[in-house]
Amino acid sequence: MRPIAATFDSLRSRRQTAFMPFLAAGDPDISTTVELIRLLAGCGVDLIEIGFPYSDPIADGPVIQEAYTRALAKKIRLSDIFAGLEALAGEKLPPLLAMVAYAIVYRAGPKEFLAAARRAGFSGLIVPDLPGDQAAELFALAQAHELDLVQLVAPTTTPDRVERILKSSSGFIYCIAVAGTTGVREALPHELKAELESLRPKTKLPLAVGFGIGRADQIESLRGLADGVIVGSAIVRQISRLSSGDAPRAVVMQELEQFTRELAATAHKRTAG
């Protein structure tokens, strides 16, 4: 069994929800990204999503866009990300997923990118700008490299497209909570419950919800509905303080650890059943 499936299976057996934070690679630099991966792993997170900086992100809100801009301003390269993560080889880490624009994959060459991702320790990838129902070729290549291709389903995805997307998905389904870009929201939409309940019987893959989640009470509201929760902008906003200089590095790291542990603990509360 692949690492992502094994993680969700283990959590399901304990009636717990997976917690997955997001990092922007290279913000503020790649050595700090490696340090942050170790920190998050030590907080008991279940998976870690790593965003590859891109100048024209398709679904990222201002917080993540700014993180990518900071990384790109320092001339981060694809090889820097892979080399940095290869330094973690042999360490006990949760599964890592690459959130990467297809333009980056295409420019590197899909086979070459997937081989490099595998060597760097990734377990899967999420490609938000590749239409899910047109991903059959990349899905087959990912399978050949023993990597999962996680597909996104949005509130606006039509039922027929959902069916096609599910045919080229593995690992889990990334359920977008709100239409639009990433970023913390005050409340999750009331329609989300019905959307998850509608999707559940159509696939055996776990359902993980992202976009708009940044507080423990929002994670709590998804207990029993979702198999996993993804927190991006709220984590990246904390990390951005390493660049702003509004607090000492040790303080930022300590507060990030406390914040992450709180969210992970909420996700890991057992669901009655």
mmCIF file with all atom_site columns, C-alpha atoms in Angstrom, residues 6-89:
data_model
loop_
_atom_site.group_PDB
_atom_site.id
_atom_site.type_symbol
_atom_site.label_atom_id
_atom_site.label_alt_id
_atom_site.label_comp_id
_atom_site.label_asym_id
_atom_site.label_entity_id
_atom_site.label_seq_id
_atom_site.pdbx_PDB_ins_code
_atom_site.Cartn_x
_atom_site.Cartn_y
_atom_site.Cartn_z
_atom_site.occupancy
_atom_site.B_iso_or_equiv
_atom_site.pdbx_formal_charge
_atom_site.auth_seq_id
_atom_site.auth_comp_id
_atom_site.auth_asym_id
_atom_site.auth_atom_id
_atom_site.pdbx_PDB_model_num
ATOM 1  C CA . ALA A 1 6  ? -1.754  3.798  4.345   1.00 0.00 ? 6  ALA A CA 1
ATOM 2  C CA . THR A 1 7  ? -1.993  7.099  6.236   1.00 0.00 ? 7  THR A CA 1
ATOM 3  C CA . PHE A 1 8  ? -5.701  7.525  5.578   1.00 0.00 ? 8  PHE A CA 1
ATOM 4  C CA . ASP A 1 9  ? -6.404  3.863  6.340   1.00 0.00 ? 9  ASP A CA 1
ATOM 5  C CA . SER A 1 10 ? -4.641  4.139  9.690   1.00 0.00 ? 10 SER A CA 1
ATOM 6  C CA . LEU A 1 11 ? -6.541  7.285  10.626  1.00 0.00 ? 11 LEU A CA 1
ATOM 7  C CA . ARG A 1 12 ? -9.852  5.814  9.543   1.00 0.00 ? 12 ARG A CA 1
ATOM 8  C CA . SER A 1 13 ? -9.266  2.793  11.776  1.00 0.00 ? 13 SER A CA 1
ATOM 9  C CA . ARG A 1 14 ? -8.877  5.217  14.703  1.00 0.00 ? 14 ARG A CA 1
ATOM 10 C CA . ARG A 1 15 ? -11.841 7.376  13.563  1.00 0.00 ? 15 ARG A CA 1
ATOM 11 C CA . GLN A 1 16 ? -9.547  10.381 13.152  1.00 0.00 ? 16 GLN A CA 1
ATOM 12 C CA . THR A 1 17 ? -9.314  13.075 10.491  1.00 0.00 ? 17 THR A CA 1
ATOM 13 C CA . ALA A 1 18 ? -6.086  13.647 8.570   1.00 0.00 ? 18 ALA A CA 1
ATOM 14 C CA . PHE A 1 19 ? -4.441  17.034 9.048   1.00 0.00 ? 19 PHE A CA 1
ATOM 15 C CA . MET A 1 20 ? -2.408  18.397 6.139   1.00 0.00 ? 20 MET A CA 1
ATOM 16 C CA . PRO A 1 21 ? -0.615  21.776 6.301   1.00 0.00 ? 21 PRO A CA 1
ATOM 17 C CA . PHE A 1 22 ? 0.744   23.584 3.246   1.00 0.00 ? 22 PHE A CA 1
ATOM 18 C CA . LEU A 1 23 ? 4.180   25.169 2.778   1.00 0.00 ? 23 LEU A CA 1
ATOM 19 C CA . ALA A 1 24 ? 5.436   27.343 -0.056  1.00 0.00 ? 24 ALA A CA 1
ATOM 20 C CA . ALA A 1 25 ? 8.826   25.923 -1.050  1.00 0.00 ? 25 ALA A CA 1
ATOM 21 C CA . GLY A 1 26 ? 11.634  28.454 -0.740  1.00 0.00 ? 26 GLY A CA 1
ATOM 22 C CA . ASP A 1 27 ? 9.798   30.909 1.494   1.00 0.00 ? 27 ASP A CA 1
ATOM 23 C CA . PRO A 1 28 ? 11.897  32.422 2.933   1.00 0.00 ? 28 PRO A CA 1
ATOM 24 C CA . ASP A 1 29 ? 14.560  30.004 1.610   1.00 0.00 ? 29 ASP A CA 1
ATOM 25 C CA . ILE A 1 30 ? 14.874  26.298 0.884   1.00 0.00 ? 30 ILE A CA 1
ATOM 26 C CA . SER A 1 31 ? 16.882  25.496 4.024   1.00 0.00 ? 31 SER A CA 1
ATOM 27 C CA . THR A 1 32 ? 14.056  26.964 6.113   1.00 0.00 ? 32 THR A CA 1
ATOM 28 C CA . THR A 1 33 ? 11.547  24.931 4.120   1.00 0.00 ? 33 THR A CA 1
ATOM 29 C CA . VAL A 1 34 ? 13.443  21.791 5.100   1.00 0.00 ? 34 VAL A CA 1
ATOM 30 C CA . GLU A 1 35 ? 13.474  22.973 8.729   1.00 0.00 ? 35 GLU A CA 1
ATOM 31 C CA . LEU A 1 36 ? 9.735   23.643 8.575   1.00 0.00 ? 36 LEU A CA 1
ATOM 32 C CA . ILE A 1 37 ? 9.011   20.174 7.197   1.00 0.00 ? 37 ILE A CA 1
ATOM 33 C CA . ARG A 1 38 ? 10.829  18.694 10.181  1.00 0.00 ? 38 ARG A CA 1
ATOM 34 C CA . LEU A 1 39 ? 8.954   21.010 12.558  1.00 0.00 ? 39 LEU A CA 1
ATOM 35 C CA . LEU A 1 40 ? 5.547   20.104 11.120  1.00 0.00 ? 40 LEU A CA 1
ATOM 36 C CA . ALA A 1 41 ? 6.389   16.406 11.170  1.00 0.00 ? 41 ALA A CA 1
ATOM 37 C CA . GLY A 1 42 ? 7.247   16.763 14.845  1.00 0.00 ? 42 GLY A CA 1
ATOM 38 C CA . CYS A 1 43 ? 3.820   18.302 15.459  1.00 0.00 ? 43 CYS A CA 1
ATOM 39 C CA . GLY A 1 44 ? 2.118   15.079 14.384  1.00 0.00 ? 44 GLY A CA 1
ATOM 40 C CA . VAL A 1 45 ? 0.718   16.225 11.041  1.00 0.00 ? 45 VAL A CA 1
ATOM 41 C CA . ASP A 1 46 ? -0.365  13.417 8.731   1.00 0.00 ? 46 ASP A CA 1
ATOM 42 C CA . LEU A 1 47 ? 0.660   14.730 5.300   1.00 0.00 ? 47 LEU A CA 1
ATOM 43 C CA . ILE A 1 48 ? 2.433   17.874 4.085   1.00 0.00 ? 48 ILE A CA 1
ATOM 44 C CA . GLU A 1 49 ? 1.587   19.735 0.894   1.00 0.00 ? 49 GLU A CA 1
ATOM 45 C CA . ILE A 1 50 ? 4.475   21.667 -0.652  1.00 0.00 ? 50 ILE A CA 1
ATOM 46 C CA . GLY A 1 51 ? 3.724   24.385 -3.182  1.00 0.00 ? 51 GLY A CA 1
ATOM 47 C CA . PHE A 1 52 ? 6.112   24.977 -6.057  1.00 0.00 ? 52 PHE A CA 1
ATOM 48 C CA . PRO A 1 53 ? 6.453   28.747 -6.636  1.00 0.00 ? 53 PRO A CA 1
ATOM 49 C CA . TYR A 1 54 ? 4.928   29.904 -9.893  1.00 0.00 ? 54 TYR A CA 1
ATOM 50 C CA . SER A 1 55 ? 4.558   33.409 -11.290 1.00 0.00 ? 55 SER A CA 1
ATOM 51 C CA . ASP A 1 56 ? 0.950   32.932 -12.411 1.00 0.00 ? 56 ASP A CA 1
ATOM 52 C CA . PRO A 1 57 ? -0.795  30.699 -9.858  1.00 0.00 ? 57 PRO A CA 1
ATOM 53 C CA . ILE A 1 58 ? -4.291  29.666 -10.863 1.00 0.00 ? 58 ILE A CA 1
ATOM 54 C CA . ALA A 1 59 ? -6.074  29.229 -7.546  1.00 0.00 ? 59 ALA A CA 1
ATOM 55 C CA . ASP A 1 60 ? -3.883  30.771 -4.874  1.00 0.00 ? 60 ASP A CA 1
ATOM 56 C CA . GLY A 1 61 ? -5.029  33.769 -2.866  1.00 0.00 ? 61 GLY A CA 1
ATOM 57 C CA . PRO A 1 62 ? -2.855  36.752 -1.888  1.00 0.00 ? 62 PRO A CA 1
ATOM 58 C CA . VAL A 1 63 ? -1.100  35.122 1.085   1.00 0.00 ? 63 VAL A CA 1
ATOM 59 C CA . ILE A 1 64 ? 0.272   32.219 -0.957  1.00 0.00 ? 64 ILE A CA 1
ATOM 60 C CA . GLN A 1 65 ? 0.906   34.405 -4.001  1.00 0.00 ? 65 GLN A CA 1
ATOM 61 C CA . GLU A 1 66 ? 3.063   36.680 -1.849  1.00 0.00 ? 66 GLU A CA 1
ATOM 62 C CA . ALA A 1 67 ? 4.986   33.663 -0.521  1.00 0.00 ? 67 ALA A CA 1
ATOM 63 C CA . TYR A 1 68 ? 5.651   32.512 -4.079  1.00 0.00 ? 68 TYR A CA 1
ATOM 64 C CA . THR A 1 69 ? 6.759   36.032 -5.032  1.00 0.00 ? 69 THR A CA 1
ATOM 65 C CA . ARG A 1 70 ? 9.260   36.085 -2.163  1.00 0.00 ? 70 ARG A CA 1
ATOM 66 C CA . ALA A 1 71 ? 10.670  32.701 -3.206  1.00 0.00 ? 71 ALA A CA 1
ATOM 67 C CA . LEU A 1 72 ? 10.879  33.648 -6.893  1.00 0.00 ? 72 LEU A CA 1
ATOM 68 C CA . ALA A 1 73 ? 12.593  36.934 -6.025  1.00 0.00 ? 73 ALA A CA 1
ATOM 69 C CA . LYS A 1 74 ? 15.420  34.838 -4.589  1.00 0.00 ? 74 LYS A CA 1
ATOM 70 C CA . LYS A 1 75 ? 15.709  32.934 -7.894  1.00 0.00 ? 75 LYS A CA 1
ATOM 71 C CA . ILE A 1 76 ? 14.586  29.585 -6.529  1.00 0.00 ? 76 ILE A CA 1
ATOM 72 C CA . ARG A 1 77 ? 14.851  26.799 -9.092  1.00 0.00 ? 77 ARG A CA 1
ATOM 73 C CA . LEU A 1 78 ? 13.164  23.449 -9.456  1.00 0.00 ? 78 LEU A CA 1
ATOM 74 C CA . SER A 1 79 ? 16.485  21.735 -8.815  1.00 0.00 ? 79 SER A CA 1
ATOM 75 C CA . ASP A 1 80 ? 16.853  23.668 -5.533  1.00 0.00 ? 80 ASP A CA 1
ATOM 76 C CA . ILE A 1 81 ? 13.540  22.295 -4.258  1.00 0.00 ? 81 ILE A CA 1
ATOM 77 C CA . PHE A 1 82 ? 14.337  18.708 -5.171  1.00 0.00 ? 82 PHE A CA 1
ATOM 78 C CA . ALA A 1 83 ? 17.889  18.919 -3.785  1.00 0.00 ? 83 ALA A CA 1
ATOM 79 C CA . GLY A 1 84 ? 16.632  20.397 -0.523  1.00 0.00 ? 84 GLY A CA 1
ATOM 80 C CA . LEU A 1 85 ? 14.094  17.659 -0.023  1.00 0.00 ? 85 LEU A CA 1
ATOM 81 C CA . GLU A 1 86 ? 16.568  14.937 -0.938  1.00 0.00 ? 86 GLU A CA 1
ATOM 82 C CA . ALA A 1 87 ? 18.497  16.037 2.154   1.00 0.00 ? 87 ALA A CA 1
ATOM 83 C CA . LEU A 1 88 ? 15.584  14.612 4.187   1.00 0.00 ? 88 LEU A CA 1
ATOM 84 C CA . ALA A 1 89 ? 16.087  11.102 2.811   1.00 0.00 ? 89 ALA A CA 1
#
